[in-house]
Structure formats: structure tokens, C-alpha cells
Amino acid sequence: MKGKCKGNWLMVTDLDGTLLNREAKISSRSREILGGLIEKGAMISIATARTCATVLPLLDGLRLPLPAVIMNGTALYDFSTREFMECKMVSYPLAMEILSVFRAAHCNCFTHVIHSGELDIYYDGLYHPAEEEFYHDRKDLPMKHYRQADLPAGQEVIYFSAMNQKETILQIHSKILSLPCAKKINASCYADVYHPGYYFLEIYDCGASKRNGVRSLQKRCPGLSVAVFGDNYNDLSMMEIADRSFAVKNAAEEVKFKADAVIESNQNDAVALEMEKLFYGG
């Protein structure tokens, strides 16, 4: 293991299913541990499929010393300055190709654009209860605005997100990968940990990934070894470049197989406790 001296690690964790418990929260114990580590100089960040708007209330007093990797690496976001950085954008013509596949399948897609430092999210409609719950949990959050309307002409897109039953998502994913533009995008699908039987499909520029987001964080922390924590398939890219990778016990089997170590589940504060061990050289 590299970097066993105190404070020798850049530590990056996924949120849902990893740092967050089954109630989609950071437990009080994890919050206390992470806050103490950050006060002592630990370099901790997150890499998530979530937007800045849904991450902000989760942090609730935790002052990350580094930007966060958001929306699967399409951007870094600095919560202290409320600033998007290193954004990877999809052109308007490409966006319309992608949206045509969703519309042909009668599946809604939440299409994210950056406007005046916040997110505008365009969508066609809400077609099933899980999607309605997803929308109502987020519609009143600051920094994002849902608009049931067509994407404005010429507008670049930073992120596409859809949720539906597994079969529907896998069919759309296959059709997206057959488009002429497929080499210009990443398309990632994985299980929704909160709604059994449902999957997410997320699409973004080919230069965006959690791996590249973590590499950007590395440049801000020269000389530090990298430890990452995850549970789902979209975490594999950052695990590939880490000095140490950890999967929580509740992770997908492939993620556990590829991780350097499997730790306790997200219900047992496993990420915070492992970060504490790393920081103090245990």
C-alpha cells in the first residue's frame, strides 16, 4: 500500500449506495468522522452522478477542501464559490439525435444545461411513479430549475438522465450506442438503488468520466496517493486509476471483484471509518 504516512491520501467517494446509507443520508457518525478529518487537513472529495443541487443539502456543514466531481465527471463543482469548472458539453445537433431515441421509445429524459451558473433541466413529461417521486424530491431545490419544454435551439447540453424499468433502459442504451454519434458520448446504465427493477441511463460527453474527474483532483493534490470508494458500475473507471480502491459490502458483484478490498456496507459507516484508517496510517 502506498502513502501510509498521515495525510498522504486524496480520498474520493461515491455517494449513493456508498457513503450515503439506505435513507440516502450521511449518518451522524460518518459526518462527525469526516468533519474531524477535514479539520485536520484530510483531502476528501466526492464523485457522484448527482447534480450540485442534490449534493449541497447532503453535505450540510461539511466543507469539502476540494471541488466535487458531479454528474459522472461532466464537471467539477466548487461548493465554496458555487462555481462550475472543467465542463464537458454536448453540442445541440448531437443532443437532438440523442433525444430522438428517447422520444421514439416514449421515455422521458431530463436534459441538463448550465444557465447563469445554475442548472436548467428540460423534460417532456413524467411517465411513471418512480420518475414522479424523483422529480418531486428535486423540483424545489436551489440551483436547478425544471422546465417542461423542448430544449432551446442551439443550446449545448451537459448531461442527460433517464430512469425507467430495466428492460426499457437497456433497449434505449443499445440504440444510443448504435447512433453515428456514439463515439462522441459516454452512455452509462446501472440499477437504481432506491427503486428495485428500475435503472438509470446517463449520457454525457466522451471526455467525461469519474476517472477523468479524479485525475483533475489529482492535479490539485500533487504527490498524494489516491483512494476511491464505490458500489456501482459507474465507479469502475475511477477504481482503475486509484492506488487503492474499496467497494462497500452492498456493491455490485463486479465492482467488489475489481476493487482492491471490500469493506463493510454503507449502513455501517464503512467509508468514513476506512478514510480514518488511511489518514492516520492504519
Short mmCIF file of C-alpha atoms in Angstrom, two decimals:
data_model
loop_
_atom_site.label_atom_id
_atom_site.label_comp_id
_atom_site.label_asym_id
_atom_site.label_seq_id
_atom_site.Cartn_x
_atom_site.Cartn_y
_atom_site.Cartn_z
CA MET A 1 0.00 0.00 0.00
CA LYS A 2 1.31 3.46 -0.93
CA GLY A 3 1.16 6.57 1.21
CA LYS A 4 0.86 5.23 4.74
CA CYS A 5 2.03 8.47 6.37
CA LYS A 6 -0.57 10.74 7.92
CA GLY A 7 -2.43 12.84 5.39
CA ASN A 8 -0.80 11.17 2.38
CA TRP A 9 -4.05 10.37 0.59
CA LEU A 10 -6.50 12.00 -1.75
CA MET A 11 -9.72 10.18 -0.82
CA VAL A 12 -12.72 10.25 -3.17
CA THR A 13 -16.04 8.54 -2.54
CA ASP A 14 -19.21 7.90 -4.45
CA LEU A 15 -22.40 8.93 -2.64
CA ASP A 16 -25.50 6.77 -3.27
CA GLY A 17 -25.02 3.22 -2.04
CA THR A 18 -21.51 4.05 -0.79
CA LEU A 19 -21.17 6.98 1.61
CA LEU A 20 -24.93 7.51 1.89
CA ASN A 21 -26.97 5.00 3.89
CA ARG A 22 -30.25 3.40 2.77
CA GLU A 23 -32.09 6.57 3.73
CA ALA A 24 -29.88 8.48 1.26
CA LYS A 25 -28.16 10.40 4.06
CA ILE A 26 -24.71 10.75 5.57
CA SER A 27 -25.11 9.28 9.04
CA SER A 28 -24.28 11.40 12.07
CA ARG A 29 -21.30 9.15 12.85
CA SER A 30 -19.89 9.42 9.32
CA ARG A 31 -20.47 13.17 9.34
CA GLU A 32 -18.56 13.53 12.61
CA ILE A 33 -15.65 11.43 11.37
CA LEU A 34 -15.40 13.22 8.02
CA GLY A 35 -15.70 16.65 9.60
CA GLY A 36 -12.89 15.83 12.01
CA LEU A 37 -10.65 14.54 9.23
CA ILE A 38 -11.25 17.62 7.09
CA GLU A 39 -10.43 19.90 10.04
CA LYS A 40 -7.10 18.07 10.37
CA GLY A 41 -6.28 18.59 6.70
CA ALA A 42 -7.58 15.44 5.03
CA MET A 43 -8.06 15.85 1.29
CA ILE A 44 -11.54 14.42 0.75
CA SER A 45 -13.91 14.80 -2.16
CA ILE A 46 -16.85 13.05 -3.80
CA ALA A 47 -17.53 11.69 -7.28
CA THR A 48 -21.21 11.27 -7.99
CA ALA A 49 -23.86 11.07 -10.68
CA ARG A 50 -25.82 13.67 -8.71
CA THR A 51 -26.01 17.35 -9.58
CA CYS A 52 -24.65 20.12 -7.37
CA ALA A 53 -28.22 20.90 -6.30
CA THR A 54 -28.86 17.48 -4.76
CA VAL A 55 -25.37 17.21 -3.25
CA LEU A 56 -25.50 20.54 -1.39
CA PRO A 57 -28.17 19.60 1.20
CA LEU A 58 -26.45 16.26 1.80
CA LEU A 59 -23.22 17.96 2.82
CA ASP A 60 -24.97 20.19 5.39
CA GLY A 61 -21.96 21.76 7.08
CA LEU A 62 -19.23 19.53 5.66
CA ARG A 63 -16.81 21.90 3.95
CA LEU A 64 -15.04 19.89 1.28
CA PRO A 65 -11.45 21.07 0.77
CA LEU A 66 -11.66 20.24 -2.94
CA PRO A 67 -14.22 20.59 -5.73
CA ALA A 68 -16.62 17.69 -6.20
CA VAL A 69 -16.85 15.54 -9.32
CA ILE A 70 -20.52 15.82 -10.31
CA MET A 71 -22.79 14.31 -12.95
CA ASN A 72 -20.39 11.42 -13.55
CA GLY A 73 -17.47 13.71 -14.32
CA THR A 74 -19.10 16.18 -16.72
CA ALA A 75 -17.92 18.96 -14.42
CA LEU A 76 -16.16 19.81 -11.20
CA TYR A 77 -18.14 21.95 -8.79
CA ASP A 78 -16.70 24.13 -6.04
CA PHE A 79 -19.27 24.38 -3.25
CA SER A 80 -17.41 27.24 -1.56
CA THR A 81 -17.57 29.52 -4.62
CA ARG A 82 -20.69 27.93 -6.26
CA GLU A 83 -18.74 27.57 -9.50
CA PHE A 84 -18.84 25.01 -12.31
CA MET A 85 -15.39 24.10 -13.63
CA GLU A 86 -13.99 21.98 -16.48
CA CYS A 87 -17.41 21.39 -18.05
CA LYS A 88 -17.73 18.84 -20.85
CA MET A 89 -20.54 19.82 -23.20
CA VAL A 90 -22.61 18.01 -25.86
CA SER A 91 -23.47 20.05 -28.95
CA TYR A 92 -27.07 20.88 -29.85
CA PRO A 93 -27.18 18.70 -33.03
CA LEU A 94 -25.82 15.76 -31.05
CA ALA A 95 -28.32 16.40 -28.27
CA MET A 96 -31.22 16.24 -30.72
CA GLU A 97 -30.00 12.87 -32.05
CA ILE A 98 -29.97 11.52 -28.51
CA LEU A 99 -33.37 12.94 -27.58
CA SER A 100 -34.94 11.43 -30.71
CA VAL A 101 -34.17 7.94 -29.38
CA PHE A 102 -35.91 8.65 -26.07
CA ARG A 103 -38.94 10.13 -27.77
CA ALA A 104 -39.26 7.17 -30.15
CA ALA A 105 -39.30 4.89 -27.09
CA HIS A 106 -41.84 7.13 -25.26
CA CYS A 107 -39.36 7.56 -22.43
CA ASN A 108 -38.71 10.87 -20.70
CA CYS A 109 -35.20 12.28 -20.48
CA PHE A 110 -34.06 15.02 -18.09
CA THR A 111 -31.79 17.22 -20.20
CA HIS A 112 -29.42 19.40 -18.15
CA VAL A 113 -27.95 22.69 -19.34
CA ILE A 114 -25.95 25.32 -17.48
CA HIS A 115 -27.52 28.77 -17.37
CA SER A 116 -26.19 31.68 -15.28
CA GLY A 117 -24.24 29.34 -13.03
CA GLU A 118 -27.23 27.09 -12.30
CA LEU A 119 -28.93 24.13 -13.97
CA ASP A 120 -31.96 24.30 -16.23
CA ILE A 121 -33.46 20.84 -16.75
CA TYR A 122 -35.76 20.28 -19.71
CA TYR A 123 -38.16 17.31 -19.84
CA ASP A 124 -41.16 16.06 -21.80
CA GLY A 125 -43.30 14.63 -19.00
CA LEU A 126 -43.43 12.26 -16.03
CA TYR A 127 -44.47 8.80 -17.15
CA HIS A 128 -44.28 6.51 -14.10
CA PRO A 129 -44.42 6.76 -10.27
CA ALA A 130 -40.67 6.35 -9.70
CA GLU A 131 -40.00 9.21 -12.08
CA GLU A 132 -42.62 11.37 -10.37
CA GLU A 133 -41.00 10.69 -6.99
CA PHE A 134 -37.57 11.53 -8.43
CA TYR A 135 -38.90 14.82 -9.79
CA HIS A 136 -40.86 15.89 -6.69
CA ASP A 137 -37.85 15.21 -4.44
CA ARG A 138 -35.79 17.65 -6.51
CA LYS A 139 -38.05 20.23 -8.10
CA ASP A 140 -37.81 22.80 -5.29
CA LEU A 141 -34.08 22.57 -4.68
CA PRO A 142 -31.94 25.68 -5.21
CA MET A 143 -29.53 25.88 -8.16
CA LYS A 144 -31.77 23.89 -10.52
CA HIS A 145 -34.95 24.71 -12.44
CA TYR A 146 -37.17 22.12 -14.15
CA ARG A 147 -38.81 23.20 -17.38
CA GLN A 148 -41.39 21.05 -19.18
CA ALA A 149 -40.43 22.28 -22.61
CA ASP A 150 -38.29 21.49 -25.65
CA LEU A 151 -34.57 22.11 -25.47
CA PRO A 152 -33.95 25.65 -26.80
CA ALA A 153 -32.47 25.77 -30.31
CA GLY A 154 -28.68 25.86 -30.31
CA GLN A 155 -28.36 25.02 -26.60
CA GLU A 156 -25.41 22.87 -25.54
CA VAL A 157 -26.15 20.12 -23.01
CA ILE A 158 -24.01 18.94 -20.13
CA TYR A 159 -25.97 15.85 -19.06
CA PHE A 160 -28.87 13.56 -19.96
CA SER A 161 -30.52 11.41 -17.30
CA ALA A 162 -33.41 8.95 -17.57
CA MET A 163 -34.93 6.37 -15.27
CA ASN A 164 -37.26 3.57 -16.26
CA GLN A 165 -37.74 -0.16 -15.94
CA LYS A 166 -34.60 -2.17 -16.65
CA GLU A 167 -35.76 -3.60 -19.99
CA THR A 168 -36.69 -0.17 -21.37
CA ILE A 169 -33.42 1.41 -20.28
CA LEU A 170 -31.31 -1.40 -21.73
CA GLN A 171 -33.14 -1.15 -25.06
CA ILE A 172 -32.58 2.61 -25.25
CA HIS A 173 -28.96 2.19 -24.20
CA SER A 174 -28.42 -0.26 -27.07
CA LYS A 175 -30.00 2.13 -29.58
CA ILE A 176 -27.92 5.06 -28.30
CA LEU A 177 -24.75 3.03 -28.79
CA SER A 178 -25.76 2.32 -32.41
CA LEU A 179 -26.08 6.01 -33.30
CA PRO A 180 -23.47 7.58 -35.62
CA CYS A 181 -22.54 9.90 -32.74
CA ALA A 182 -21.86 7.05 -30.29
CA LYS A 183 -18.08 7.61 -30.25
CA LYS A 184 -18.63 11.19 -29.09
CA ILE A 185 -20.53 10.28 -25.94
CA ASN A 186 -20.48 8.07 -22.87
CA ALA A 187 -23.68 6.19 -22.06
CA SER A 188 -23.84 4.54 -18.65
CA CYS A 189 -26.72 2.47 -17.26
CA TYR A 190 -26.99 0.94 -13.81
CA ALA A 191 -29.52 -0.11 -11.21
CA ASP A 192 -31.43 2.46 -9.17
CA VAL A 193 -30.55 1.52 -5.58
CA TYR A 194 -33.79 3.08 -4.26
CA HIS A 195 -36.30 1.57 -6.73
CA PRO A 196 -35.87 -2.18 -7.39
CA GLY A 197 -36.40 -3.09 -11.02
CA TYR A 198 -35.59 0.41 -12.27
CA TYR A 199 -32.41 1.53 -13.98
CA PHE A 200 -30.78 4.85 -14.71
CA LEU A 201 -29.34 5.79 -18.08
CA GLU A 202 -26.95 8.75 -18.14
CA ILE A 203 -25.37 10.23 -21.24
CA TYR A 204 -22.63 12.83 -21.48
CA ASP A 205 -19.58 13.88 -23.48
CA CYS A 206 -16.97 11.18 -24.19
CA GLY A 207 -14.35 13.18 -22.29
CA ALA A 208 -16.34 12.98 -19.06
CA SER A 209 -15.96 10.19 -16.51
CA LYS A 210 -15.38 9.77 -12.83
CA ARG A 211 -11.87 8.66 -13.77
CA ASN A 212 -11.09 11.95 -15.52
CA GLY A 213 -12.71 13.89 -12.72
CA VAL A 214 -10.47 12.19 -10.16
CA ARG A 215 -7.45 12.89 -12.37
CA SER A 216 -8.35 16.58 -12.28
CA LEU A 217 -8.45 16.42 -8.49
CA GLN A 218 -5.05 14.70 -8.50
CA LYS A 219 -3.53 17.71 -10.27
CA ARG A 220 -4.65 19.84 -7.34
CA CYS A 221 -3.00 17.45 -4.86
CA PRO A 222 0.43 16.59 -6.29
CA GLY A 223 2.26 13.83 -4.50
CA LEU A 224 -0.80 12.26 -2.88
CA SER A 225 -1.84 8.67 -3.45
CA VAL A 226 -5.46 8.12 -4.46
CA ALA A 227 -8.04 6.03 -2.63
CA VAL A 228 -11.56 5.69 -4.05
CA PHE A 229 -14.79 4.16 -2.74
CA GLY A 230 -17.74 2.91 -4.78
CA ASP A 231 -20.59 0.47 -5.22
CA ASN A 232 -21.86 0.62 -8.80
CA TYR A 233 -20.69 0.27 -12.38
CA ASN A 234 -20.14 3.99 -12.92
CA ASP A 235 -17.47 3.81 -10.19
CA LEU A 236 -15.29 1.34 -12.07
CA SER A 237 -13.50 3.96 -14.17
CA MET A 238 -12.10 5.75 -11.11
CA MET A 239 -11.20 2.45 -9.47
CA GLU A 240 -8.98 1.65 -12.45
CA ILE A 241 -6.64 4.58 -11.75
CA ALA A 242 -6.65 4.54 -7.94
CA ASP A 243 -3.74 3.40 -5.80
CA ARG A 244 -6.32 1.74 -3.56
CA SER A 245 -9.95 1.02 -4.42
CA PHE A 246 -12.64 -0.03 -1.97
CA ALA A 247 -16.08 -1.50 -2.62
CA VAL A 248 -18.71 -1.50 0.08
CA LYS A 249 -20.22 -4.85 1.00
CA ASN A 250 -23.52 -3.96 -0.70
CA ALA A 251 -21.79 -3.15 -4.02
CA ALA A 252 -22.48 -4.86 -7.33
CA GLU A 253 -20.56 -8.14 -7.63
CA GLU A 254 -18.36 -6.92 -10.50
CA VAL A 255 -17.42 -3.83 -8.50
CA LYS A 256 -16.44 -5.96 -5.49
CA PHE A 257 -14.42 -8.26 -7.75
CA LYS A 258 -12.43 -5.39 -9.25
CA ALA A 259 -11.85 -3.47 -6.02
CA ASP A 260 -8.66 -3.96 -4.03
CA ALA A 261 -10.70 -4.53 -0.88
CA VAL A 262 -14.30 -4.99 0.19
CA ILE A 263 -15.29 -3.10 3.33
CA GLU A 264 -18.46 -3.10 5.43
CA SER A 265 -21.75 -1.88 3.97
CA ASN A 266 -22.97 1.68 3.53
CA GLN A 267 -25.17 1.13 6.60
CA ASN A 268 -22.11 0.73 8.83
CA ASP A 269 -20.16 3.96 8.17
CA ALA A 270 -17.61 1.90 6.27
CA VAL A 271 -16.30 4.71 4.05
CA ALA A 272 -15.71 7.20 6.85
CA LEU A 273 -14.05 4.56 9.04
CA GLU A 274 -11.74 3.43 6.22
CA MET A 275 -10.82 7.03 5.43
CA GLU A 276 -9.94 7.50 9.09
CA LYS A 277 -7.63 4.45 8.94
CA LEU A 278 -5.93 5.72 5.80
CA PHE A 279 -5.44 9.22 7.16
CA TYR A 280 -3.83 8.01 10.36
CA GLY A 281 -1.76 5.35 8.60
CA GLY A 282 -3.60 2.33 9.96
#
